[in-house]
């Protein structure tokens, strides 16, 4: 047994033990006959780096996998990275731009080769960072969404979905990123508030038609005047009396001269603006739906932008030449389509100016009403996203959603917390077709080939496509698949599918998925769709959704706010164990985690407490236990710690079964800090006989095992420094909570702890000198209490600073009285403290505490304060009120003791 150093060095311990575990293959020990347990890691982007959300997500997964591994299961934690199509292509292109190079200087194959070179040199930094966090993943079988086997699965799924009629090509609106010249997913769209304008224009009614008020035009309002060049209708509410008579009549777009109908649609809000809305179905998602209801087919809808968001001619050829080639917005000092449309409408006298008054009451006209516009941006490109009408590949998500919804309803998939079920069903019941094609080079190229007429042939290889097409010349679709399409196959594609391997049959369905709620739809729901469709069973039995990690003030973390916390910096400062324990202790179902560095520091102190406890035990001859079973014990304190150990195992098992990470962490924390370190060690100091050493060694071993899933590094180090072991802790045996609870011993030691605590509290409150030993007179003691006093007299004398114990009724002079159960314990204070002065001090402090408590109570009962003050101010007031109320109660009790 090696003597423990005075202090421990987390960095040295962490690097050494992680390398040992991985080198020895201990993350996936050979257990072919054990019950399998499987989780898959949400594959991080190959371009990514560890952020605080990753730290939470992966800590929770590692706690579960280490716990199940200790329970003897064949625990598999699938790990890998996502090829992250758009993110990776952007990284490589930026590196090329820095060298005055660009992608278009190369063929597609040459560029893809450069991406693979980048991956080999720089990709996957996050996997090294996950190791620093302590993630015990199956690195020996690490997967990548672009590796050969997984790519085969992706292509097969695409082809099969097409053959089953669940995947098709269609013309619809997409989120188009002009910077990347590609469609992007909703998840890659970031809405920002932008200062913009609300322009009002007059559209002339055709054929001499007039409104009921005699007007020969309708005023429409828009935040995007540039798209007027592709207007196809004006919508009004069918019940709006101002416009009811002109529904179905024609109206004119002044610049293009295009004639189109006025349509009645509930989308138009009579209370908003003029109640009339211009409809541009080729460039607005809401307008697209209105256009379909009005009878326009997508093929008929007008598109006025190219892939770079420059103006092109529409199918009807009505856009004037002077607009062609202009960008949609002003750029590089050159007016765009927006500015020219506004200028021409103004020149035609069809711009309705926005009128305001200055301080002097004079009217001031401006072209537009200032508005803050919720504007979509590409989260990586930083440019405004354009709703763009284009041909893309779509998955019939509506049909695929039916089976997962039924699986949740019948309990085959359990969503935890259950409150997320409503959100899940709401989205799935209103799901839209899923656009799965992207206009990139890096990714899984779509297995579709076109003949000269544009007819697609979908097959797993060009030879198969050629066989379908006959002797026609074919050209492959240049697009690639959305990365969410490939990652949707993760629970079975990583296990060898489409090959029917033993690993696949053994580990599918997975047991659990742990995921942030923010990817419930983008990833979790799609895994459920594809898993049931291709495997005939759910991908996982249970789905746990955790919240976000927020800044200490509750705000969402963002680089722009400067409140982002780097988990690697916290690991450098406090160690991975401390950060992991913070994450688990703060993870309460349904709530976000508020970052608090002080608490991380507190859990580092907890690790120090554990280390010091191990050093104390070692110095007293306590070594590793030689048995998994609890030693035989006679002393109540030893029987008590055995019972408390068993109760803690039971509490952790219950919490883990319910995925209540905070309850599990708090159970082991309070057992280690309070019961074991603060009481058991204190109660057994100076009396470490053979029985106590055996019990202490056994209990400490159980602590190391129970704490290991949360704090793997320090526990493994202590496990191996405190004795000769058969195995490393990571593959040790989880404690069995099979012992009957020793209620008698628990009751006696709980009584002892309550009595000593009450004595210490009274002495502190009454300013009794710390070194003073006091006689104690016991009144109304039962026979059981007398027996306990007899057995625990030495502990009371040492820990309660008791000079002598006797039984009687009263004492002369002032005294403090402590009631524990039926007995009253009297501490004579005459001559020890100035009783009159102490009463005066306590009374003054009580009055001050009550005054503050009542002031805060009045504040909190004022609706104006609660409703109008900042939430953090109200929370602080409640916290202060609770603190002052507790202080008043404590001081009142202290005064009563002296009465």
PDB file of C-alpha atoms in Angstrom, residues 376-519:
ATOM      1  CA  UNK A 376     -33.231  34.833 -40.371  1.00  0.00           C
ATOM      2  CA  UNK A 377     -29.448  34.500 -40.739  1.00  0.00           C
ATOM      3  CA  UNK A 378     -27.264  31.539 -41.577  1.00  0.00           C
ATOM      4  CA  UNK A 379     -25.622  30.660 -38.273  1.00  0.00           C
ATOM      5  CA  UNK A 380     -22.285  30.009 -39.992  1.00  0.00           C
ATOM      6  CA  UNK A 381     -22.355  32.283 -43.020  1.00  0.00           C
ATOM      7  CA  UNK A 382     -23.778  35.308 -41.218  1.00  0.00           C
ATOM      8  CA  UNK A 383     -25.849  36.343 -44.255  1.00  0.00           C
ATOM      9  CA  UNK A 384     -29.607  36.839 -44.460  1.00  0.00           C
ATOM     10  CA  UNK A 385     -31.365  33.622 -45.435  1.00  0.00           C
ATOM     11  CA  UNK A 386     -33.545  33.797 -48.531  1.00  0.00           C
ATOM     12  CA  UNK A 387     -36.703  31.672 -48.813  1.00  0.00           C
ATOM     13  CA  UNK A 388     -36.006  30.239 -52.254  1.00  0.00           C
ATOM     14  CA  UNK A 389     -38.073  28.103 -54.586  1.00  0.00           C
ATOM     15  CA  UNK A 390     -35.979  25.221 -55.841  1.00  0.00           C
ATOM     16  CA  UNK A 391     -35.994  21.514 -56.637  1.00  0.00           C
ATOM     17  CA  UNK A 392     -34.799  19.405 -53.717  1.00  0.00           C
ATOM     18  CA  UNK A 393     -35.103  15.879 -52.367  1.00  0.00           C
ATOM     19  CA  UNK A 394     -37.662  15.390 -49.600  1.00  0.00           C
ATOM     20  CA  UNK A 395     -38.529  12.656 -47.123  1.00  0.00           C
ATOM     21  CA  UNK A 396     -42.223  12.074 -46.416  1.00  0.00           C
ATOM     22  CA  UNK A 397     -41.793  12.797 -42.719  1.00  0.00           C
ATOM     23  CA  UNK A 398     -45.549  12.831 -42.116  1.00  0.00           C
ATOM     24  CA  UNK A 399     -45.821   9.105 -42.871  1.00  0.00           C
ATOM     25  CA  UNK A 400     -42.617   8.222 -41.044  1.00  0.00           C
ATOM     26  CA  UNK A 401     -43.811  10.122 -37.939  1.00  0.00           C
ATOM     27  CA  UNK A 402     -46.801   7.851 -37.362  1.00  0.00           C
ATOM     28  CA  UNK A 403     -44.875   4.892 -35.898  1.00  0.00           C
ATOM     29  CA  UNK A 404     -42.729   6.927 -33.424  1.00  0.00           C
ATOM     30  CA  UNK A 405     -45.818   8.696 -32.104  1.00  0.00           C
ATOM     31  CA  UNK A 406     -47.481   5.338 -31.503  1.00  0.00           C
ATOM     32  CA  UNK A 407     -44.310   4.061 -29.803  1.00  0.00           C
ATOM     33  CA  UNK A 408     -44.415   6.966 -27.342  1.00  0.00           C
ATOM     34  CA  UNK A 409     -48.133   6.472 -26.736  1.00  0.00           C
ATOM     35  CA  UNK A 410     -47.827   2.762 -25.996  1.00  0.00           C
ATOM     36  CA  UNK A 411     -44.705   3.154 -23.843  1.00  0.00           C
ATOM     37  CA  UNK A 412     -42.144   1.491 -26.112  1.00  0.00           C
ATOM     38  CA  UNK A 413     -40.345   4.840 -26.014  1.00  0.00           C
ATOM     39  CA  UNK A 414     -40.371   6.602 -22.656  1.00  0.00           C
ATOM     40  CA  UNK A 415     -39.607  10.329 -22.780  1.00  0.00           C
ATOM     41  CA  UNK A 416     -38.059  11.732 -19.591  1.00  0.00           C
ATOM     42  CA  UNK A 417     -39.163  14.223 -18.337  1.00  0.00           C
ATOM     43  CA  UNK A 418     -42.656  13.282 -19.470  1.00  0.00           C
ATOM     44  CA  UNK A 419     -43.527  16.975 -19.909  1.00  0.00           C
ATOM     45  CA  UNK A 420     -41.681  16.905 -23.260  1.00  0.00           C
ATOM     46  CA  UNK A 421     -44.242  14.493 -24.716  1.00  0.00           C
ATOM     47  CA  UNK A 422     -46.673  17.321 -25.497  1.00  0.00           C
ATOM     48  CA  UNK A 423     -43.995  19.194 -27.446  1.00  0.00           C
ATOM     49  CA  UNK A 424     -43.005  16.009 -29.247  1.00  0.00           C
ATOM     50  CA  UNK A 425     -46.556  15.247 -30.367  1.00  0.00           C
ATOM     51  CA  UNK A 426     -47.260  18.859 -31.348  1.00  0.00           C
ATOM     52  CA  UNK A 427     -44.292  18.901 -33.725  1.00  0.00           C
ATOM     53  CA  UNK A 428     -44.786  15.396 -35.088  1.00  0.00           C
ATOM     54  CA  UNK A 429     -48.485  15.942 -35.759  1.00  0.00           C
ATOM     55  CA  UNK A 430     -47.706  19.096 -37.753  1.00  0.00           C
ATOM     56  CA  UNK A 431     -44.510  17.877 -39.380  1.00  0.00           C
ATOM     57  CA  UNK A 432     -43.517  19.181 -42.805  1.00  0.00           C
ATOM     58  CA  UNK A 433     -41.677  17.360 -45.612  1.00  0.00           C
ATOM     59  CA  UNK A 434     -38.014  17.047 -44.710  1.00  0.00           C
ATOM     60  CA  UNK A 435     -35.601  18.589 -47.212  1.00  0.00           C
ATOM     61  CA  UNK A 436     -32.565  16.295 -47.250  1.00  0.00           C
ATOM     62  CA  UNK A 437     -30.480  17.653 -50.125  1.00  0.00           C
ATOM     63  CA  UNK A 438     -27.671  20.186 -49.809  1.00  0.00           C
ATOM     64  CA  UNK A 439     -25.737  21.965 -52.548  1.00  0.00           C
ATOM     65  CA  UNK A 440     -22.294  21.081 -51.209  1.00  0.00           C
ATOM     66  CA  UNK A 441     -19.365  18.919 -52.257  1.00  0.00           C
ATOM     67  CA  UNK A 442     -18.498  17.435 -48.839  1.00  0.00           C
ATOM     68  CA  UNK A 443     -20.963  14.785 -47.725  1.00  0.00           C
ATOM     69  CA  UNK A 444     -22.807  11.721 -48.979  1.00  0.00           C
ATOM     70  CA  UNK A 445     -23.476  12.400 -52.641  1.00  0.00           C
ATOM     71  CA  UNK A 446     -27.079  11.651 -53.507  1.00  0.00           C
ATOM     72  CA  UNK A 447     -27.381   8.278 -55.311  1.00  0.00           C
ATOM     73  CA  UNK A 448     -29.504   9.608 -58.167  1.00  0.00           C
ATOM     74  CA  UNK A 449     -28.617   9.879 -61.862  1.00  0.00           C
ATOM     75  CA  UNK A 450     -30.522  11.919 -64.478  1.00  0.00           C
ATOM     76  CA  UNK A 451     -31.063  11.332 -68.165  1.00  0.00           C
ATOM     77  CA  UNK A 452     -31.194  14.159 -70.709  1.00  0.00           C
ATOM     78  CA  UNK A 453     -34.881  14.758 -69.932  1.00  0.00           C
ATOM     79  CA  UNK A 454     -34.146  15.228 -66.232  1.00  0.00           C
ATOM     80  CA  UNK A 455     -35.718  11.945 -65.158  1.00  0.00           C
ATOM     81  CA  UNK A 456     -33.980  10.602 -62.046  1.00  0.00           C
ATOM     82  CA  UNK A 457     -32.849   7.001 -61.530  1.00  0.00           C
ATOM     83  CA  UNK A 458     -32.170   6.178 -57.884  1.00  0.00           C
ATOM     84  CA  UNK A 459     -29.832   3.257 -57.165  1.00  0.00           C
ATOM     85  CA  UNK A 460     -26.965   2.256 -54.880  1.00  0.00           C
ATOM     86  CA  UNK A 461     -24.451   2.417 -57.736  1.00  0.00           C
ATOM     87  CA  UNK A 462     -24.088   3.948 -61.182  1.00  0.00           C
ATOM     88  CA  UNK A 463     -24.182   0.443 -62.713  1.00  0.00           C
ATOM     89  CA  UNK A 464     -27.567  -0.239 -61.113  1.00  0.00           C
ATOM     90  CA  UNK A 465     -28.856   3.174 -62.234  1.00  0.00           C
ATOM     91  CA  UNK A 466     -27.634   2.475 -65.783  1.00  0.00           C
ATOM     92  CA  UNK A 467     -29.475  -0.833 -65.729  1.00  0.00           C
ATOM     93  CA  UNK A 468     -32.672   1.008 -64.788  1.00  0.00           C
ATOM     94  CA  UNK A 469     -32.173   3.615 -67.504  1.00  0.00           C
ATOM     95  CA  UNK A 470     -31.174   1.299 -70.325  1.00  0.00           C
ATOM     96  CA  UNK A 471     -28.646   2.797 -72.716  1.00  0.00           C
ATOM     97  CA  UNK A 472     -29.373   6.428 -71.817  1.00  0.00           C
ATOM     98  CA  UNK A 473     -26.524   8.758 -70.917  1.00  0.00           C
ATOM     99  CA  UNK A 474     -26.707   9.610 -67.224  1.00  0.00           C
ATOM    100  CA  UNK A 475     -25.385  12.444 -65.052  1.00  0.00           C
ATOM    101  CA  UNK A 476     -25.153  12.079 -61.271  1.00  0.00           C
ATOM    102  CA  UNK A 477     -26.929  14.506 -58.951  1.00  0.00           C
ATOM    103  CA  UNK A 478     -24.177  16.801 -57.611  1.00  0.00           C
ATOM    104  CA  UNK A 479     -25.942  17.460 -54.293  1.00  0.00           C
ATOM    105  CA  UNK A 480     -25.156  15.774 -50.986  1.00  0.00           C
ATOM    106  CA  UNK A 481     -27.390  14.695 -48.138  1.00  0.00           C
ATOM    107  CA  UNK A 482     -28.233  16.736 -45.071  1.00  0.00           C
ATOM    108  CA  UNK A 483     -26.045  15.560 -42.194  1.00  0.00           C
ATOM    109  CA  UNK A 484     -29.159  14.980 -40.066  1.00  0.00           C
ATOM    110  CA  UNK A 485     -30.180  12.353 -42.638  1.00  0.00           C
ATOM    111  CA  UNK A 486     -27.059  10.298 -42.007  1.00  0.00           C
ATOM    112  CA  UNK A 487     -26.971  10.845 -38.243  1.00  0.00           C
ATOM    113  CA  UNK A 488     -30.582   9.607 -38.063  1.00  0.00           C
ATOM    114  CA  UNK A 489     -29.134   6.132 -38.717  1.00  0.00           C
ATOM    115  CA  UNK A 490     -26.673   6.365 -35.806  1.00  0.00           C
ATOM    116  CA  UNK A 491     -28.311   3.813 -33.425  1.00  0.00           C
ATOM    117  CA  UNK A 492     -28.103   1.011 -36.008  1.00  0.00           C
ATOM    118  CA  UNK A 493     -25.679   2.248 -38.692  1.00  0.00           C
ATOM    119  CA  UNK A 494     -22.892   2.327 -36.092  1.00  0.00           C
ATOM    120  CA  UNK A 495     -23.603  -1.309 -35.152  1.00  0.00           C
ATOM    121  CA  UNK A 496     -22.888  -2.666 -38.643  1.00  0.00           C
ATOM    122  CA  UNK A 497     -26.238  -2.367 -40.446  1.00  0.00           C
ATOM    123  CA  UNK A 498     -27.056  -3.261 -43.208  1.00  0.00           C
ATOM    124  CA  UNK A 499     -24.968  -6.316 -42.296  1.00  0.00           C
ATOM    125  CA  UNK A 500     -26.884  -8.405 -39.756  1.00  0.00           C
ATOM    126  CA  UNK A 501     -24.030  -8.612 -37.269  1.00  0.00           C
ATOM    127  CA  UNK A 502     -24.045 -10.097 -33.779  1.00  0.00           C
ATOM    128  CA  UNK A 503     -23.277  -6.631 -32.400  1.00  0.00           C
ATOM    129  CA  UNK A 504     -26.372  -5.267 -34.125  1.00  0.00           C
ATOM    130  CA  UNK A 505     -28.698  -7.983 -32.834  1.00  0.00           C
ATOM    131  CA  UNK A 506     -27.228  -7.711 -29.337  1.00  0.00           C
ATOM    132  CA  UNK A 507     -27.204  -3.932 -28.940  1.00  0.00           C
ATOM    133  CA  UNK A 508     -30.228  -2.775 -30.929  1.00  0.00           C
ATOM    134  CA  UNK A 509     -32.504  -1.335 -29.679  1.00  0.00           C
ATOM    135  CA  UNK A 510     -30.265   0.859 -27.548  1.00  0.00           C
ATOM    136  CA  UNK A 511     -31.337   1.219 -23.936  1.00  0.00           C
ATOM    137  CA  UNK A 512     -31.091   4.978 -23.558  1.00  0.00           C
ATOM    138  CA  UNK A 513     -30.479   8.194 -25.450  1.00  0.00           C
ATOM    139  CA  UNK A 514     -29.392  11.311 -23.564  1.00  0.00           C
ATOM    140  CA  UNK A 515     -29.903  14.455 -25.591  1.00  0.00           C
ATOM    141  CA  UNK A 516     -30.404  18.170 -25.252  1.00  0.00           C
ATOM    142  CA  UNK A 517     -34.046  19.100 -25.753  1.00  0.00           C
ATOM    143  CA  UNK A 518     -32.990  21.466 -28.537  1.00  0.00           C
ATOM    144  CA  UNK A 519     -32.329  18.573 -30.940  1.00  0.00           C
TER     145      UNK A 519
END
